[in-house]
Amino acid sequence: MQSIHNGQCGLCGHFGEKHARTPQLVTILSSKQADVVMLDECGHPKHAALHLKVTPISGCDGFVPAAQA
Ligand code: SF4
């Protein structure tokens, strides 16, 4: 497990936003820790058509803070 900080995909509202929020995503938001081998799809409009898969420690300038569960 690794600490996740603001600006990283694990805390971004676009991380896995195309599917229902899983317990794993909720846990990342509440603990700010994630398994770095996890992959999920980025739902940012500029990436969604490409089906970009990112890890919780990835990031980009499209970051928006995820709403807390
Ligand atoms: S790639 Fe950018 S927009 Fe997509 S989940 Fe990560 S920080 Fe958010």
PDB file of N, CA, C and O and ligand atoms in Angstrom:
ATOM      1  N   MET A   1       0.841  -1.191   0.000  1.00  0.00           N
ATOM      2  CA  MET A   1       0.000   0.000   0.000  1.00  0.00           C
ATOM      3  C   MET A   1       0.881   1.248   0.000  1.00  0.00           C
ATOM      4  O   MET A   1       1.953   1.251   0.588  1.00  0.00           O
ATOM      5  N   GLN A   2       0.397   2.254  -0.644  1.00  0.00           N
ATOM      6  CA  GLN A   2       1.177   3.489  -0.729  1.00  0.00           C
ATOM      7  C   GLN A   2       0.260   4.681  -0.471  1.00  0.00           C
ATOM      8  O   GLN A   2      -0.918   4.656  -0.822  1.00  0.00           O
ATOM      9  N   SER A   3       0.801   5.723   0.122  1.00  0.00           N
ATOM     10  CA  SER A   3       0.016   6.926   0.387  1.00  0.00           C
ATOM     11  C   SER A   3      -0.330   7.624  -0.921  1.00  0.00           C
ATOM     12  O   SER A   3       0.505   7.719  -1.818  1.00  0.00           O
ATOM     13  N   ILE A   4      -1.552   8.121  -0.999  1.00  0.00           N
ATOM     14  CA  ILE A   4      -2.037   8.824  -2.186  1.00  0.00           C
ATOM     15  C   ILE A   4      -2.309  10.275  -1.800  1.00  0.00           C
ATOM     16  O   ILE A   4      -2.885  10.537  -0.746  1.00  0.00           O
ATOM     17  N   HIS A   5      -1.896  11.189  -2.664  1.00  0.00           N
ATOM     18  CA  HIS A   5      -2.012  12.611  -2.347  1.00  0.00           C
ATOM     19  C   HIS A   5      -2.900  13.308  -3.379  1.00  0.00           C
ATOM     20  O   HIS A   5      -3.103  12.794  -4.488  1.00  0.00           O
ATOM     21  N   ASN A   6      -3.368  14.490  -3.006  1.00  0.00           N
ATOM     22  CA  ASN A   6      -4.153  15.281  -3.946  1.00  0.00           C
ATOM     23  C   ASN A   6      -3.364  15.479  -5.230  1.00  0.00           C
ATOM     24  O   ASN A   6      -2.163  15.728  -5.193  1.00  0.00           O
ATOM     25  N   GLY A   7      -4.046  15.344  -6.363  1.00  0.00           N
ATOM     26  CA  GLY A   7      -3.402  15.444  -7.667  1.00  0.00           C
ATOM     27  C   GLY A   7      -3.163  14.086  -8.279  1.00  0.00           C
ATOM     28  O   GLY A   7      -2.859  13.985  -9.471  1.00  0.00           O
ATOM     29  N   GLN A   8      -3.287  13.031  -7.466  1.00  0.00           N
ATOM     30  CA  GLN A   8      -3.086  11.674  -7.982  1.00  0.00           C
ATOM     31  C   GLN A   8      -4.441  11.015  -8.251  1.00  0.00           C
ATOM     32  O   GLN A   8      -5.451  11.302  -7.595  1.00  0.00           O
ATOM     33  N   CYS A   9      -4.429  10.120  -9.229  1.00  0.00           N
ATOM     34  CA  CYS A   9      -5.663   9.513  -9.722  1.00  0.00           C
ATOM     35  C   CYS A   9      -6.537   8.903  -8.618  1.00  0.00           C
ATOM     36  O   CYS A   9      -7.759   8.979  -8.687  1.00  0.00           O
ATOM     37  N   GLY A  10      -5.912   8.302  -7.623  1.00  0.00           N
ATOM     38  CA  GLY A  10      -6.695   7.633  -6.586  1.00  0.00           C
ATOM     39  C   GLY A  10      -7.652   8.556  -5.855  1.00  0.00           C
ATOM     40  O   GLY A  10      -8.653   8.096  -5.314  1.00  0.00           O
ATOM     41  N   LEU A  11      -7.353   9.845  -5.846  1.00  0.00           N
ATOM     42  CA  LEU A  11      -8.230  10.803  -5.167  1.00  0.00           C
ATOM     43  C   LEU A  11      -8.975  11.680  -6.164  1.00  0.00           C
ATOM     44  O   LEU A  11      -9.590  12.674  -5.783  1.00  0.00           O
ATOM     45  N   CYS A  12      -8.947  11.284  -7.432  1.00  0.00           N
ATOM     46  CA  CYS A  12      -9.581  12.090  -8.495  1.00  0.00           C
ATOM     47  C   CYS A  12     -11.002  11.595  -8.779  1.00  0.00           C
ATOM     48  O   CYS A  12     -11.257  10.391  -8.819  1.00  0.00           O
ATOM     49  N   GLY A  13     -11.889  12.532  -8.985  1.00  0.00           N
ATOM     50  CA  GLY A  13     -13.280  12.186  -9.275  1.00  0.00           C
ATOM     51  C   GLY A  13     -13.461  11.442 -10.583  1.00  0.00           C
ATOM     52  O   GLY A  13     -14.502  10.825 -10.807  1.00  0.00           O
ATOM     53  N   HIS A  14     -12.465  11.482 -11.442  1.00  0.00           N
ATOM     54  CA  HIS A  14     -12.569  10.777 -12.731  1.00  0.00           C
ATOM     55  C   HIS A  14     -12.083   9.335 -12.654  1.00  0.00           C
ATOM     56  O   HIS A  14     -12.269   8.571 -13.592  1.00  0.00           O
ATOM     57  N   PHE A  15     -11.459   8.952 -11.537  1.00  0.00           N
ATOM     58  CA  PHE A  15     -10.891   7.608 -11.406  1.00  0.00           C
ATOM     59  C   PHE A  15     -12.032   6.606 -11.219  1.00  0.00           C
ATOM     60  O   PHE A  15     -12.727   6.611 -10.204  1.00  0.00           O
ATOM     61  N   GLY A  16     -12.260   5.776 -12.221  1.00  0.00           N
ATOM     62  CA  GLY A  16     -13.323   4.764 -12.143  1.00  0.00           C
ATOM     63  C   GLY A  16     -14.719   5.343 -12.133  1.00  0.00           C
ATOM     64  O   GLY A  16     -15.666   4.673 -11.716  1.00  0.00           O
ATOM     65  N   GLU A  17     -14.891   6.580 -12.623  1.00  0.00           N
ATOM     66  CA  GLU A  17     -16.203   7.227 -12.502  1.00  0.00           C
ATOM     67  C   GLU A  17     -17.265   6.632 -13.426  1.00  0.00           C
ATOM     68  O   GLU A  17     -18.440   6.895 -13.246  1.00  0.00           O
ATOM     69  N   LYS A  18     -16.849   5.821 -14.402  1.00  0.00           N
ATOM     70  CA  LYS A  18     -17.836   5.258 -15.339  1.00  0.00           C
ATOM     71  C   LYS A  18     -18.559   4.039 -14.788  1.00  0.00           C
ATOM     72  O   LYS A  18     -19.475   3.527 -15.417  1.00  0.00           O
ATOM     73  N   HIS A  19     -18.113   3.567 -13.637  1.00  0.00           N
ATOM     74  CA  HIS A  19     -18.824   2.438 -13.026  1.00  0.00           C
ATOM     75  C   HIS A  19     -19.205   2.806 -11.593  1.00  0.00           C
ATOM     76  O   HIS A  19     -18.762   3.839 -11.069  1.00  0.00           O
ATOM     77  N   ALA A  20     -20.039   1.980 -11.007  1.00  0.00           N
ATOM     78  CA  ALA A  20     -20.463   2.240  -9.632  1.00  0.00           C
ATOM     79  C   ALA A  20     -19.237   2.268  -8.722  1.00  0.00           C
ATOM     80  O   ALA A  20     -18.255   1.561  -8.965  1.00  0.00           O
ATOM     81  N   ARG A  21     -19.302   3.096  -7.705  1.00  0.00           N
ATOM     82  CA  ARG A  21     -18.163   3.227  -6.796  1.00  0.00           C
ATOM     83  C   ARG A  21     -17.982   1.916  -6.017  1.00  0.00           C
ATOM     84  O   ARG A  21     -18.878   1.483  -5.315  1.00  0.00           O
ATOM     85  N   THR A  22     -16.835   1.326  -6.166  1.00  0.00           N
ATOM     86  CA  THR A  22     -16.557   0.040  -5.523  1.00  0.00           C
ATOM     87  C   THR A  22     -16.039   0.268  -4.104  1.00  0.00           C
ATOM     88  O   THR A  22     -15.521   1.351  -3.787  1.00  0.00           O
ATOM     89  N   PRO A  23     -16.141  -0.740  -3.242  1.00  0.00           N
ATOM     90  CA  PRO A  23     -15.570  -0.619  -1.898  1.00  0.00           C
ATOM     91  C   PRO A  23     -14.088  -0.242  -1.951  1.00  0.00           C
ATOM     92  O   PRO A  23     -13.596   0.495  -1.094  1.00  0.00           O
ATOM     93  N   GLN A  24     -13.384  -0.721  -2.970  1.00  0.00           N
ATOM     94  CA  GLN A  24     -11.959  -0.418  -3.105  1.00  0.00           C
ATOM     95  C   GLN A  24     -11.744   1.092  -3.297  1.00  0.00           C
ATOM     96  O   GLN A  24     -10.858   1.686  -2.700  1.00  0.00           O
ATOM     97  N   LEU A  25     -12.594   1.714  -4.132  1.00  0.00           N
ATOM     98  CA  LEU A  25     -12.464   3.159  -4.367  1.00  0.00           C
ATOM     99  C   LEU A  25     -12.803   3.940  -3.100  1.00  0.00           C
ATOM    100  O   LEU A  25     -12.151   4.931  -2.777  1.00  0.00           O
ATOM    101  N   VAL A  26     -13.831   3.490  -2.406  1.00  0.00           N
ATOM    102  CA  VAL A  26     -14.224   4.164  -1.166  1.00  0.00           C
ATOM    103  C   VAL A  26     -13.087   4.089  -0.147  1.00  0.00           C
ATOM    104  O   VAL A  26     -12.775   5.062   0.538  1.00  0.00           O
ATOM    105  N   THR A  27     -12.447   2.914  -0.077  1.00  0.00           N
ATOM    106  CA  THR A  27     -11.348   2.727   0.867  1.00  0.00           C
ATOM    107  C   THR A  27     -10.180   3.649   0.533  1.00  0.00           C
ATOM    108  O   THR A  27      -9.558   4.234   1.428  1.00  0.00           O
ATOM    109  N   ILE A  28      -9.889   3.822  -0.739  1.00  0.00           N
ATOM    110  CA  ILE A  28      -8.797   4.725  -1.131  1.00  0.00           C
ATOM    111  C   ILE A  28      -9.111   6.155  -0.673  1.00  0.00           C
ATOM    112  O   ILE A  28      -8.263   6.846  -0.121  1.00  0.00           O
ATOM    113  N   LEU A  29     -10.357   6.573  -0.879  1.00  0.00           N
ATOM    114  CA  LEU A  29     -10.737   7.934  -0.502  1.00  0.00           C
ATOM    115  C   LEU A  29     -10.678   8.131   1.004  1.00  0.00           C
ATOM    116  O   LEU A  29     -10.259   9.195   1.478  1.00  0.00           O
ATOM    117  N   SER A  30     -11.086   7.142   1.756  1.00  0.00           N
ATOM    118  CA  SER A  30     -11.122   7.322   3.210  1.00  0.00           C
ATOM    119  C   SER A  30      -9.752   7.138   3.848  1.00  0.00           C
ATOM    120  O   SER A  30      -9.398   7.844   4.790  1.00  0.00           O
ATOM    121  N   SER A  31      -8.950   6.230   3.307  1.00  0.00           N
ATOM    122  CA  SER A  31      -7.653   5.940   3.934  1.00  0.00           C
ATOM    123  C   SER A  31      -6.495   6.695   3.286  1.00  0.00           C
ATOM    124  O   SER A  31      -5.411   6.802   3.859  1.00  0.00           O
ATOM    125  N   LYS A  32      -6.732   7.196   2.049  1.00  0.00           N
ATOM    126  CA  LYS A  32      -5.675   7.834   1.251  1.00  0.00           C
ATOM    127  C   LYS A  32      -4.468   6.905   1.092  1.00  0.00           C
ATOM    128  O   LYS A  32      -3.313   7.329   1.084  1.00  0.00           O
ATOM    129  N   GLN A  33      -4.776   5.610   0.967  1.00  0.00           N
ATOM    130  CA  GLN A  33      -3.767   4.588   0.720  1.00  0.00           C
ATOM    131  C   GLN A  33      -4.313   3.701  -0.383  1.00  0.00           C
ATOM    132  O   GLN A  33      -5.530   3.478  -0.456  1.00  0.00           O
ATOM    133  N   ALA A  34      -3.436   3.191  -1.229  1.00  0.00           N
ATOM    134  CA  ALA A  34      -3.906   2.326  -2.300  1.00  0.00           C
ATOM    135  C   ALA A  34      -2.839   1.324  -2.694  1.00  0.00           C
ATOM    136  O   ALA A  34      -1.644   1.541  -2.491  1.00  0.00           O
ATOM    137  N   ASP A  35      -3.318   0.239  -3.263  1.00  0.00           N
ATOM    138  CA  ASP A  35      -2.447  -0.768  -3.854  1.00  0.00           C
ATOM    139  C   ASP A  35      -2.030  -0.227  -5.223  1.00  0.00           C
ATOM    140  O   ASP A  35      -2.870   0.004  -6.097  1.00  0.00           O
ATOM    141  N   VAL A  36      -0.744  -0.020  -5.426  1.00  0.00           N
ATOM    142  CA  VAL A  36      -0.292   0.670  -6.635  1.00  0.00           C
ATOM    143  C   VAL A  36      -0.370  -0.187  -7.892  1.00  0.00           C
ATOM    144  O   VAL A  36      -0.162   0.321  -8.993  1.00  0.00           O
ATOM    145  N   VAL A  37      -0.668  -1.475  -7.756  1.00  0.00           N
ATOM    146  CA  VAL A  37      -0.823  -2.295  -8.958  1.00  0.00           C
ATOM    147  C   VAL A  37      -2.260  -2.284  -9.452  1.00  0.00           C
ATOM    148  O   VAL A  37      -2.567  -2.853 -10.496  1.00  0.00           O
ATOM    149  N   MET A  38      -3.138  -1.593  -8.736  1.00  0.00           N
ATOM    150  CA  MET A  38      -4.532  -1.485  -9.164  1.00  0.00           C
ATOM    151  C   MET A  38      -4.611  -0.619 -10.429  1.00  0.00           C
ATOM    152  O   MET A  38      -3.863   0.337 -10.591  1.00  0.00           O
ATOM    153  N   LEU A  39      -5.514  -0.978 -11.315  1.00  0.00           N
ATOM    154  CA  LEU A  39      -5.755  -0.179 -12.520  1.00  0.00           C
ATOM    155  C   LEU A  39      -7.245   0.125 -12.615  1.00  0.00           C
ATOM    156  O   LEU A  39      -8.075  -0.725 -12.329  1.00  0.00           O
ATOM    157  N   ASP A  40      -7.587   1.333 -13.023  1.00  0.00           N
ATOM    158  CA  ASP A  40      -8.989   1.636 -13.304  1.00  0.00           C
ATOM    159  C   ASP A  40      -9.019   2.656 -14.440  1.00  0.00           C
ATOM    160  O   ASP A  40      -8.017   3.292 -14.753  1.00  0.00           O
ATOM    161  N   GLU A  41     -10.200   2.777 -15.016  1.00  0.00           N
ATOM    162  CA  GLU A  41     -10.323   3.640 -16.182  1.00  0.00           C
ATOM    163  C   GLU A  41     -10.513   5.096 -15.758  1.00  0.00           C
ATOM    164  O   GLU A  41     -11.238   5.387 -14.810  1.00  0.00           O
ATOM    165  N   CYS A  42      -9.853   5.980 -16.474  1.00  0.00           N
ATOM    166  CA  CYS A  42     -10.033   7.414 -16.260  1.00  0.00           C
ATOM    167  C   CYS A  42     -11.229   7.890 -17.071  1.00  0.00           C
ATOM    168  O   CYS A  42     -11.275   7.689 -18.282  1.00  0.00           O
ATOM    169  N   GLY A  43     -12.170   8.541 -16.395  1.00  0.00           N
ATOM    170  CA  GLY A  43     -13.379   8.998 -17.087  1.00  0.00           C
ATOM    171  C   GLY A  43     -13.303  10.439 -17.555  1.00  0.00           C
ATOM    172  O   GLY A  43     -14.300  10.984 -18.031  1.00  0.00           O
ATOM    173  N   HIS A  44     -12.139  11.074 -17.444  1.00  0.00           N
ATOM    174  CA  HIS A  44     -12.023  12.466 -17.910  1.00  0.00           C
ATOM    175  C   HIS A  44     -12.434  12.526 -19.377  1.00  0.00           C
ATOM    176  O   HIS A  44     -12.032  11.664 -20.166  1.00  0.00           O
ATOM    177  N   PRO A  45     -13.242  13.526 -19.749  1.00  0.00           N
ATOM    178  CA  PRO A  45     -13.719  13.596 -21.143  1.00  0.00           C
ATOM    179  C   PRO A  45     -12.607  13.521 -22.192  1.00  0.00           C
ATOM    180  O   PRO A  45     -12.815  12.986 -23.277  1.00  0.00           O
ATOM    181  N   LYS A  46     -11.439  14.023 -21.872  1.00  0.00           N
ATOM    182  CA  LYS A  46     -10.339  13.983 -22.857  1.00  0.00           C
ATOM    183  C   LYS A  46      -9.679  12.609 -22.931  1.00  0.00           C
ATOM    184  O   LYS A  46      -8.928  12.333 -23.850  1.00  0.00           O
ATOM    185  N   HIS A  47      -9.905  11.767 -21.938  1.00  0.00           N
ATOM    186  CA  HIS A  47      -9.272  10.442 -21.909  1.00  0.00           C
ATOM    187  C   HIS A  47     -10.265   9.307 -22.144  1.00  0.00           C
ATOM    188  O   HIS A  47      -9.879   8.215 -22.552  1.00  0.00           O
ATOM    189  N   ALA A  48     -11.545   9.547 -21.875  1.00  0.00           N
ATOM    190  CA  ALA A  48     -12.522   8.457 -21.856  1.00  0.00           C
ATOM    191  C   ALA A  48     -12.583   7.708 -23.179  1.00  0.00           C
ATOM    192  O   ALA A  48     -12.667   6.473 -23.189  1.00  0.00           O
ATOM    193  N   ALA A  49     -12.523   8.441 -24.290  1.00  0.00           N
ATOM    194  CA  ALA A  49     -12.619   7.774 -25.593  1.00  0.00           C
ATOM    195  C   ALA A  49     -11.418   6.871 -25.850  1.00  0.00           C
ATOM    196  O   ALA A  49     -11.488   5.942 -26.661  1.00  0.00           O
ATOM    197  N   LEU A  50     -10.332   7.125 -25.148  1.00  0.00           N
ATOM    198  CA  LEU A  50      -9.120   6.317 -25.320  1.00  0.00           C
ATOM    199  C   LEU A  50      -9.084   5.146 -24.350  1.00  0.00           C
ATOM    200  O   LEU A  50      -8.189   4.310 -24.408  1.00  0.00           O
ATOM    201  N   HIS A  51     -10.058   5.114 -23.420  1.00  0.00           N
ATOM    202  CA  HIS A  51     -10.115   4.058 -22.389  1.00  0.00           C
ATOM    203  C   HIS A  51      -8.783   3.985 -21.633  1.00  0.00           C
ATOM    204  O   HIS A  51      -8.241   2.908 -21.417  1.00  0.00           O
ATOM    205  N   LEU A  52      -8.295   5.162 -21.274  1.00  0.00           N
ATOM    206  CA  LEU A  52      -7.043   5.233 -20.532  1.00  0.00           C
ATOM    207  C   LEU A  52      -7.179   4.548 -19.180  1.00  0.00           C
ATOM    208  O   LEU A  52      -8.117   4.816 -18.426  1.00  0.00           O
ATOM    209  N   LYS A  53      -6.260   3.667 -18.881  1.00  0.00           N
ATOM    210  CA  LYS A  53      -6.225   2.984 -17.579  1.00  0.00           C
ATOM    211  C   LYS A  53      -5.076   3.557 -16.778  1.00  0.00           C
ATOM    212  O   LYS A  53      -3.951   3.680 -17.288  1.00  0.00           O
ATOM    213  N   VAL A  54      -5.374   3.900 -15.544  1.00  0.00           N
ATOM    214  CA  VAL A  54      -4.362   4.524 -14.710  1.00  0.00           C
ATOM    215  C   VAL A  54      -4.300   3.828 -13.355  1.00  0.00           C
ATOM    216  O   VAL A  54      -5.222   3.126 -12.945  1.00  0.00           O
ATOM    217  N   THR A  55      -3.202   4.053 -12.656  1.00  0.00           N
ATOM    218  CA  THR A  55      -3.051   3.517 -11.304  1.00  0.00           C
ATOM    219  C   THR A  55      -3.390   4.623 -10.310  1.00  0.00           C
ATOM    220  O   THR A  55      -3.437   5.805 -10.675  1.00  0.00           O
ATOM    221  N   PRO A  56      -3.593   4.278  -9.049  1.00  0.00           N
ATOM    222  CA  PRO A  56      -3.906   5.317  -8.055  1.00  0.00           C
ATOM    223  C   PRO A  56      -2.812   6.365  -7.906  1.00  0.00           C
ATOM    224  O   PRO A  56      -3.083   7.480  -7.467  1.00  0.00           O
ATOM    225  N   ILE A  57      -1.565   6.028  -8.260  1.00  0.00           N
ATOM    226  CA  ILE A  57      -0.488   7.011  -8.098  1.00  0.00           C
ATOM    227  C   ILE A  57      -0.186   7.767  -9.388  1.00  0.00           C
ATOM    228  O   ILE A  57       0.719   8.592  -9.427  1.00  0.00           O
ATOM    229  N   SER A  58      -0.948   7.480 -10.459  1.00  0.00           N
ATOM    230  CA  SER A  58      -0.799   8.274 -11.684  1.00  0.00           C
ATOM    231  C   SER A  58      -1.419   9.645 -11.448  1.00  0.00           C
ATOM    232  O   SER A  58      -1.977   9.918 -10.381  1.00  0.00           O
ATOM    233  N   GLY A  59      -1.368  10.493 -12.465  1.00  0.00           N
ATOM    234  CA  GLY A  59      -1.965  11.812 -12.312  1.00  0.00           C
ATOM    235  C   GLY A  59      -1.890  12.606 -13.593  1.00  0.00           C
ATOM    236  O   GLY A  59      -1.177  12.236 -14.522  1.00  0.00           O
ATOM    237  N   CYS A  60      -2.667  13.695 -13.647  1.00  0.00           N
ATOM    238  CA  CYS A  60      -2.611  14.610 -14.786  1.00  0.00           C
ATOM    239  C   CYS A  60      -3.239  15.925 -14.366  1.00  0.00           C
ATOM    240  O   CYS A  60      -3.795  16.047 -13.274  1.00  0.00           O
ATOM    241  N   ASP A  61      -3.171  16.918 -15.248  1.00  0.00           N
ATOM    242  CA  ASP A  61      -3.706  18.240 -14.913  1.00  0.00           C
ATOM    243  C   ASP A  61      -5.229  18.270 -14.917  1.00  0.00           C
ATOM    244  O   ASP A  61      -5.826  19.292 -14.570  1.00  0.00           O
ATOM    245  N   GLY A  62      -5.860  17.176 -15.295  1.00  0.00           N
ATOM    246  CA  GLY A  62      -7.326  17.111 -15.277  1.00  0.00           C
ATOM    247  C   GLY A  62      -7.878  16.709 -13.922  1.00  0.00           C
ATOM    248  O   GLY A  62      -9.072  16.504 -13.774  1.00  0.00           O
ATOM    249  N   PHE A  63      -7.000  16.602 -12.913  1.00  0.00           N
ATOM    250  CA  PHE A  63      -7.423  16.173 -11.582  1.00  0.00           C
ATOM    251  C   PHE A  63      -8.547  17.048 -11.032  1.00  0.00           C
ATOM    252  O   PHE A  63      -8.481  18.261 -11.089  1.00  0.00           O
ATOM    253  N   VAL A  64      -9.579  16.396 -10.527  1.00  0.00           N
ATOM    254  CA  VAL A  64     -10.612  17.085  -9.737  1.00  0.00           C
ATOM    255  C   VAL A  64     -10.818  16.248  -8.464  1.00  0.00           C
ATOM    256  O   VAL A  64     -10.878  15.020  -8.551  1.00  0.00           O
ATOM    257  N   PRO A  65     -10.888  16.868  -7.314  1.00  0.00           N
ATOM    258  CA  PRO A  65     -11.040  16.086  -6.081  1.00  0.00           C
ATOM    259  C   PRO A  65     -12.327  15.275  -6.105  1.00  0.00           C
ATOM    260  O   PRO A  65     -13.389  15.787  -6.480  1.00  0.00           O
ATOM    261  N   ALA A  66     -12.223  13.997  -5.741  1.00  0.00           N
ATOM    262  CA  ALA A  66     -13.412  13.148  -5.661  1.00  0.00           C
ATOM    263  C   ALA A  66     -14.242  13.565  -4.458  1.00  0.00           C
ATOM    264  O   ALA A  66     -13.702  13.945  -3.429  1.00  0.00           O
ATOM    265  N   ALA A  67     -15.560  13.497  -4.612  1.00  0.00           N
ATOM    266  CA  ALA A  67     -16.441  13.744  -3.474  1.00  0.00           C
ATOM    267  C   ALA A  67     -16.250  12.602  -2.486  1.00  0.00           C
ATOM    268  O   ALA A  67     -16.115  11.446  -2.883  1.00  0.00           O
ATOM    269  N   GLN A  68     -16.203  12.919  -1.232  1.00  0.00           N
ATOM    270  CA  GLN A  68     -16.061  11.863  -0.222  1.00  0.00           C
ATOM    271  C   GLN A  68     -17.325  11.018  -0.185  1.00  0.00           C
ATOM    272  O   GLN A  68     -18.423  11.524  -0.401  1.00  0.00           O
ATOM    273  N   ALA A  69     -17.137   9.723   0.056  1.00  0.00           N
ATOM    274  CA  ALA A  69     -18.282   8.810   0.099  1.00  0.00           C
ATOM    275  C   ALA A  69     -19.135   9.098   1.328  1.00  0.00           C
ATOM    276  O   ALA A  69     -18.652   9.552   2.326  1.00  0.00           O
TER     277      ALA A  69
HETATM  278  S1  SF4 B   1      -5.581  10.680 -15.416  1.00  0.00           S
HETATM  279 FE1  SF4 B   1      -6.067  12.730 -14.632  1.00  0.00          FE
HETATM  280  S2  SF4 B   1      -8.278  12.993 -14.899  1.00  0.00           S
HETATM  281 FE2  SF4 B   1      -7.806  10.796 -15.070  1.00  0.00          FE
HETATM  282  S3  SF4 B   1      -8.138   9.954 -13.030  1.00  0.00           S
HETATM  283 FE3  SF4 B   1      -5.969  10.509 -13.201  1.00  0.00          FE
HETATM  284  S4  SF4 B   1      -5.791  12.603 -12.387  1.00  0.00           S
HETATM  285 FE4  SF4 B   1      -7.969  12.188 -12.837  1.00  0.00          FE
END
